[in-house]
CSV table of C-alpha atoms in Angstrom, one decimal:
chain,number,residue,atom,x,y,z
A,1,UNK,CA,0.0,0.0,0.0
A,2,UNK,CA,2.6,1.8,0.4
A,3,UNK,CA,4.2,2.0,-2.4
A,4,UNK,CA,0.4,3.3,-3.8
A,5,UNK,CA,1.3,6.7,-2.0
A,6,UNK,CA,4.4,7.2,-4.1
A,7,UNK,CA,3.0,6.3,-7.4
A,8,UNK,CA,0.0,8.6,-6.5
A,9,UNK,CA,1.6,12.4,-6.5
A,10,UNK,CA,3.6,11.3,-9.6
A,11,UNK,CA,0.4,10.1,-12.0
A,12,UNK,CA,-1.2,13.3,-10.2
A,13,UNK,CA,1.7,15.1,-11.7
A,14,UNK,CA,1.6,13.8,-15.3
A,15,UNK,CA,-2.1,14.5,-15.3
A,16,UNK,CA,-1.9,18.2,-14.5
A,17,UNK,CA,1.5,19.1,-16.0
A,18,UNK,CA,0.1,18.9,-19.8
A,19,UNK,CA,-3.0,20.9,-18.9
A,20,UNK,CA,-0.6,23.8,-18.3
A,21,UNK,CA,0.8,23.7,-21.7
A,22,UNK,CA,-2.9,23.3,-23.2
A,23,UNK,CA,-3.9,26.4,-21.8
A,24,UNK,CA,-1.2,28.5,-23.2
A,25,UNK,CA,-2.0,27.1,-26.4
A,26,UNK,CA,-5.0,28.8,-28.2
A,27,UNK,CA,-7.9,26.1,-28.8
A,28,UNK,CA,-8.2,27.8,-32.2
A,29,UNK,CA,-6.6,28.9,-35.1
A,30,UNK,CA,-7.2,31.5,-37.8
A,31,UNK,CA,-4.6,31.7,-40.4
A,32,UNK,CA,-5.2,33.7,-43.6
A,33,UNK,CA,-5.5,32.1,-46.7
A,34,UNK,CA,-6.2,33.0,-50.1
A,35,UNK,CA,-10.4,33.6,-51.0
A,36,UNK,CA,-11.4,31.6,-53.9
A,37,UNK,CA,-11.8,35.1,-55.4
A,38,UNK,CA,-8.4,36.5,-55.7
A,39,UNK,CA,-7.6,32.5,-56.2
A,40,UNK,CA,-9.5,33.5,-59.5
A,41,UNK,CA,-7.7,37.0,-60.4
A,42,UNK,CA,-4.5,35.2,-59.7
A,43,UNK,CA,-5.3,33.1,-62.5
A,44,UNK,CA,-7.1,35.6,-64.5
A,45,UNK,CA,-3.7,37.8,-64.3
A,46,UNK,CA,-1.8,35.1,-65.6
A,47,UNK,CA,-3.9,33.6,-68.3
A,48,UNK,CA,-3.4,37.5,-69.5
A,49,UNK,CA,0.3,37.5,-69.6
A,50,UNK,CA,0.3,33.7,-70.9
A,51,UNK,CA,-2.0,34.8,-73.6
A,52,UNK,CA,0.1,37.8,-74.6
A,53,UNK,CA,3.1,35.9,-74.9
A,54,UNK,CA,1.1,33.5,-76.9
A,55,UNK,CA,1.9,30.5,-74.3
A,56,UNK,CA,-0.7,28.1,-74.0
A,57,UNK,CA,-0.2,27.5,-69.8
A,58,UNK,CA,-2.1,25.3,-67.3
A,59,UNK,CA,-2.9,27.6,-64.2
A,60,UNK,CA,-3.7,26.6,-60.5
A,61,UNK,CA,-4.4,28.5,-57.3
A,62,UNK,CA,-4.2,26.2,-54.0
A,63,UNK,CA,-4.8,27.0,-50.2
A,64,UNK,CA,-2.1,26.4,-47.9
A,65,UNK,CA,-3.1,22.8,-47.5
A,66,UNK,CA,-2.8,22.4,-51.4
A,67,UNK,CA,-7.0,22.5,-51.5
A,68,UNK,CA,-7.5,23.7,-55.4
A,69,UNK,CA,-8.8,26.4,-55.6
A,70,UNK,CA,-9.2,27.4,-58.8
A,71,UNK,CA,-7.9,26.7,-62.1
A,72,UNK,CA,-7.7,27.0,-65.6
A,73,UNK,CA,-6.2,25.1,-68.6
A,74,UNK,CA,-5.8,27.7,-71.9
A,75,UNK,CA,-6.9,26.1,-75.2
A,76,UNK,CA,-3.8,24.1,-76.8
A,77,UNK,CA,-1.7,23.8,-73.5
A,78,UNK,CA,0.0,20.0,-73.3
A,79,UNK,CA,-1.9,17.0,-72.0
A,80,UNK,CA,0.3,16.7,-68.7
A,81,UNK,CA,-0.5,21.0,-68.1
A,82,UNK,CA,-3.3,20.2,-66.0
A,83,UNK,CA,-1.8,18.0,-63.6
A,84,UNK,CA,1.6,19.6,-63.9
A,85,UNK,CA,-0.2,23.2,-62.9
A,86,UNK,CA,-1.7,21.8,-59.6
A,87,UNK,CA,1.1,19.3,-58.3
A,88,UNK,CA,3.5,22.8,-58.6
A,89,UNK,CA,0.9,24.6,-56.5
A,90,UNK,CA,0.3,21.9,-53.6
A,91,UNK,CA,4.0,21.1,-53.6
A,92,UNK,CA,4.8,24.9,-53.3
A,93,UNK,CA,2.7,25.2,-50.6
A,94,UNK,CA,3.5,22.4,-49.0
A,95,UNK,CA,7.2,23.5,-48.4
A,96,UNK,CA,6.3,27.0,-49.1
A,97,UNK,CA,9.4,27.7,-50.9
A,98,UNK,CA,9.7,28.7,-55.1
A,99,UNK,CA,9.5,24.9,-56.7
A,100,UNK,CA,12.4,26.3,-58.4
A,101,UNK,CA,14.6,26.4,-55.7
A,102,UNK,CA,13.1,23.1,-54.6
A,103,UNK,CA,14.6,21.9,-57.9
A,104,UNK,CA,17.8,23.2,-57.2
A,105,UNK,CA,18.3,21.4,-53.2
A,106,UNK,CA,17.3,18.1,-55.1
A,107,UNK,CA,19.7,18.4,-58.3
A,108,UNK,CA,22.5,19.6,-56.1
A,109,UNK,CA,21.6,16.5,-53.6
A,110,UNK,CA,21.3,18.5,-50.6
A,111,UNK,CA,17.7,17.8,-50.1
A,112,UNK,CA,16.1,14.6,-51.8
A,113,UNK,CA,12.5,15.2,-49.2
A,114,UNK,CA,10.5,16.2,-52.1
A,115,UNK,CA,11.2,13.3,-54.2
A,116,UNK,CA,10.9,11.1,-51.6
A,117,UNK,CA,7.5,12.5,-50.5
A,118,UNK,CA,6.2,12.4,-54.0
A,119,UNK,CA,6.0,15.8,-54.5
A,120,UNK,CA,7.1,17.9,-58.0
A,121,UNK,CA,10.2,20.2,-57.6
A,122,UNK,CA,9.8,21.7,-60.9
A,123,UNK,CA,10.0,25.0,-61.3
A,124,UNK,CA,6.6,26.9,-61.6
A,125,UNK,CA,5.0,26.9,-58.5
A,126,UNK,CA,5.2,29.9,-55.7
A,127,UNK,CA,3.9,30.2,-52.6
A,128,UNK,CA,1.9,32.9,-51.6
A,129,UNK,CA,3.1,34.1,-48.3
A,130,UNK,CA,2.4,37.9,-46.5
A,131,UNK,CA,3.5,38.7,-43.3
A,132,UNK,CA,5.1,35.1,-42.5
A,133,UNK,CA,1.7,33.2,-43.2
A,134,UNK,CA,1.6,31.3,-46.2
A,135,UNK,CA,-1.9,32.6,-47.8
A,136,UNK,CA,-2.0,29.6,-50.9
A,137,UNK,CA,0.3,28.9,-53.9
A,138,UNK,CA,-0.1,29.2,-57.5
A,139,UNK,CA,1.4,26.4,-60.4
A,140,UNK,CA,2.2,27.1,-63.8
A,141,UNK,CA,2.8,24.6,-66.6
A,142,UNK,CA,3.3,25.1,-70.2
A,143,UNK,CA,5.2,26.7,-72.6
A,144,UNK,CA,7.2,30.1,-71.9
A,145,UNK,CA,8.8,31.3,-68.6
A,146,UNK,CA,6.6,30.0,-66.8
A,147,UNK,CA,7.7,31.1,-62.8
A,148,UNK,CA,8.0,35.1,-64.3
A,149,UNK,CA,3.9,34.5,-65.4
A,150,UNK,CA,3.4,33.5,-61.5
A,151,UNK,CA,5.5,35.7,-60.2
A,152,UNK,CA,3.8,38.2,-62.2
A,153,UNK,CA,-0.1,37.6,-61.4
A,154,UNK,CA,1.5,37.3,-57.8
């Protein structure tokens, strides 16, 4: 019984001590993200550029959690655009870093992660980040220079 009296203040203990850290912690969060209607002038913008270039792209606006939301494929852009466009976006997001330099940390093999976690390190996809939060990311896929028509509508 004895020995009950010892084990007693010490499960006490581990029962309280995470509480403390739960209250400093807010219950809820609200992070910014994109709306679904500047996810739609983002695209807009560069479906513009694209068109005056005369490159037929494949366009995608994602949330932070790589949700699409909303995209575009211009007439005569490849087969693969589509898919291309929105695996740039999530992936940016996702690391919330250029896919670009993503490409780079994988040729130079100081950072095989995105490989490995099946994600696209192709350059074309930027995150969308203000003040520290990452707001969504857009993908580009096509023909042209495709990261300055992101980095444009951005």
């Amino acid at each position: 019984m004895h020995s009950h009296i010892r084990i007693a203040p010490m499960a006490a203990f581990a029962l309280v001590a995470p509480l403390g850290y739960a209250t400093a912690q807010p219950l809820i969060v609200q992070e910014p993200r994109l709306s679904s209607a500047a996810a739609e002038k983002l695209v807009d913008a560069c479906v513009a550029i694209a068109a005056k270039i005369n490159a037929p792209m494949a366009i995608a606006v994602v949330d932070p959690a790589g949700n699409l939301l909303h995209f575009h494929a211009m007439q005569d852009a490849s087969p693969t655009a589509p898919i291309t466009a929105q695996l740039k976006a999530v992936t940016a997001a996702r690391w919330r870093r250029a896919t670009s330099q993503l490409d780079e940390r994988v040729k130079s093999g100081g950072n095989r992660g995105p490989v490995y976690l099946n994600d696209f390190p192709i350059g074309g996809g930027l995150p969308i980040i203000q003040n520290g939060h990452t707001l969504g990311a857009i993908g580009v896929a096509g023909l042209g220079n495709i990261e300055d028509c992101a980095e444009q509508a951005v």
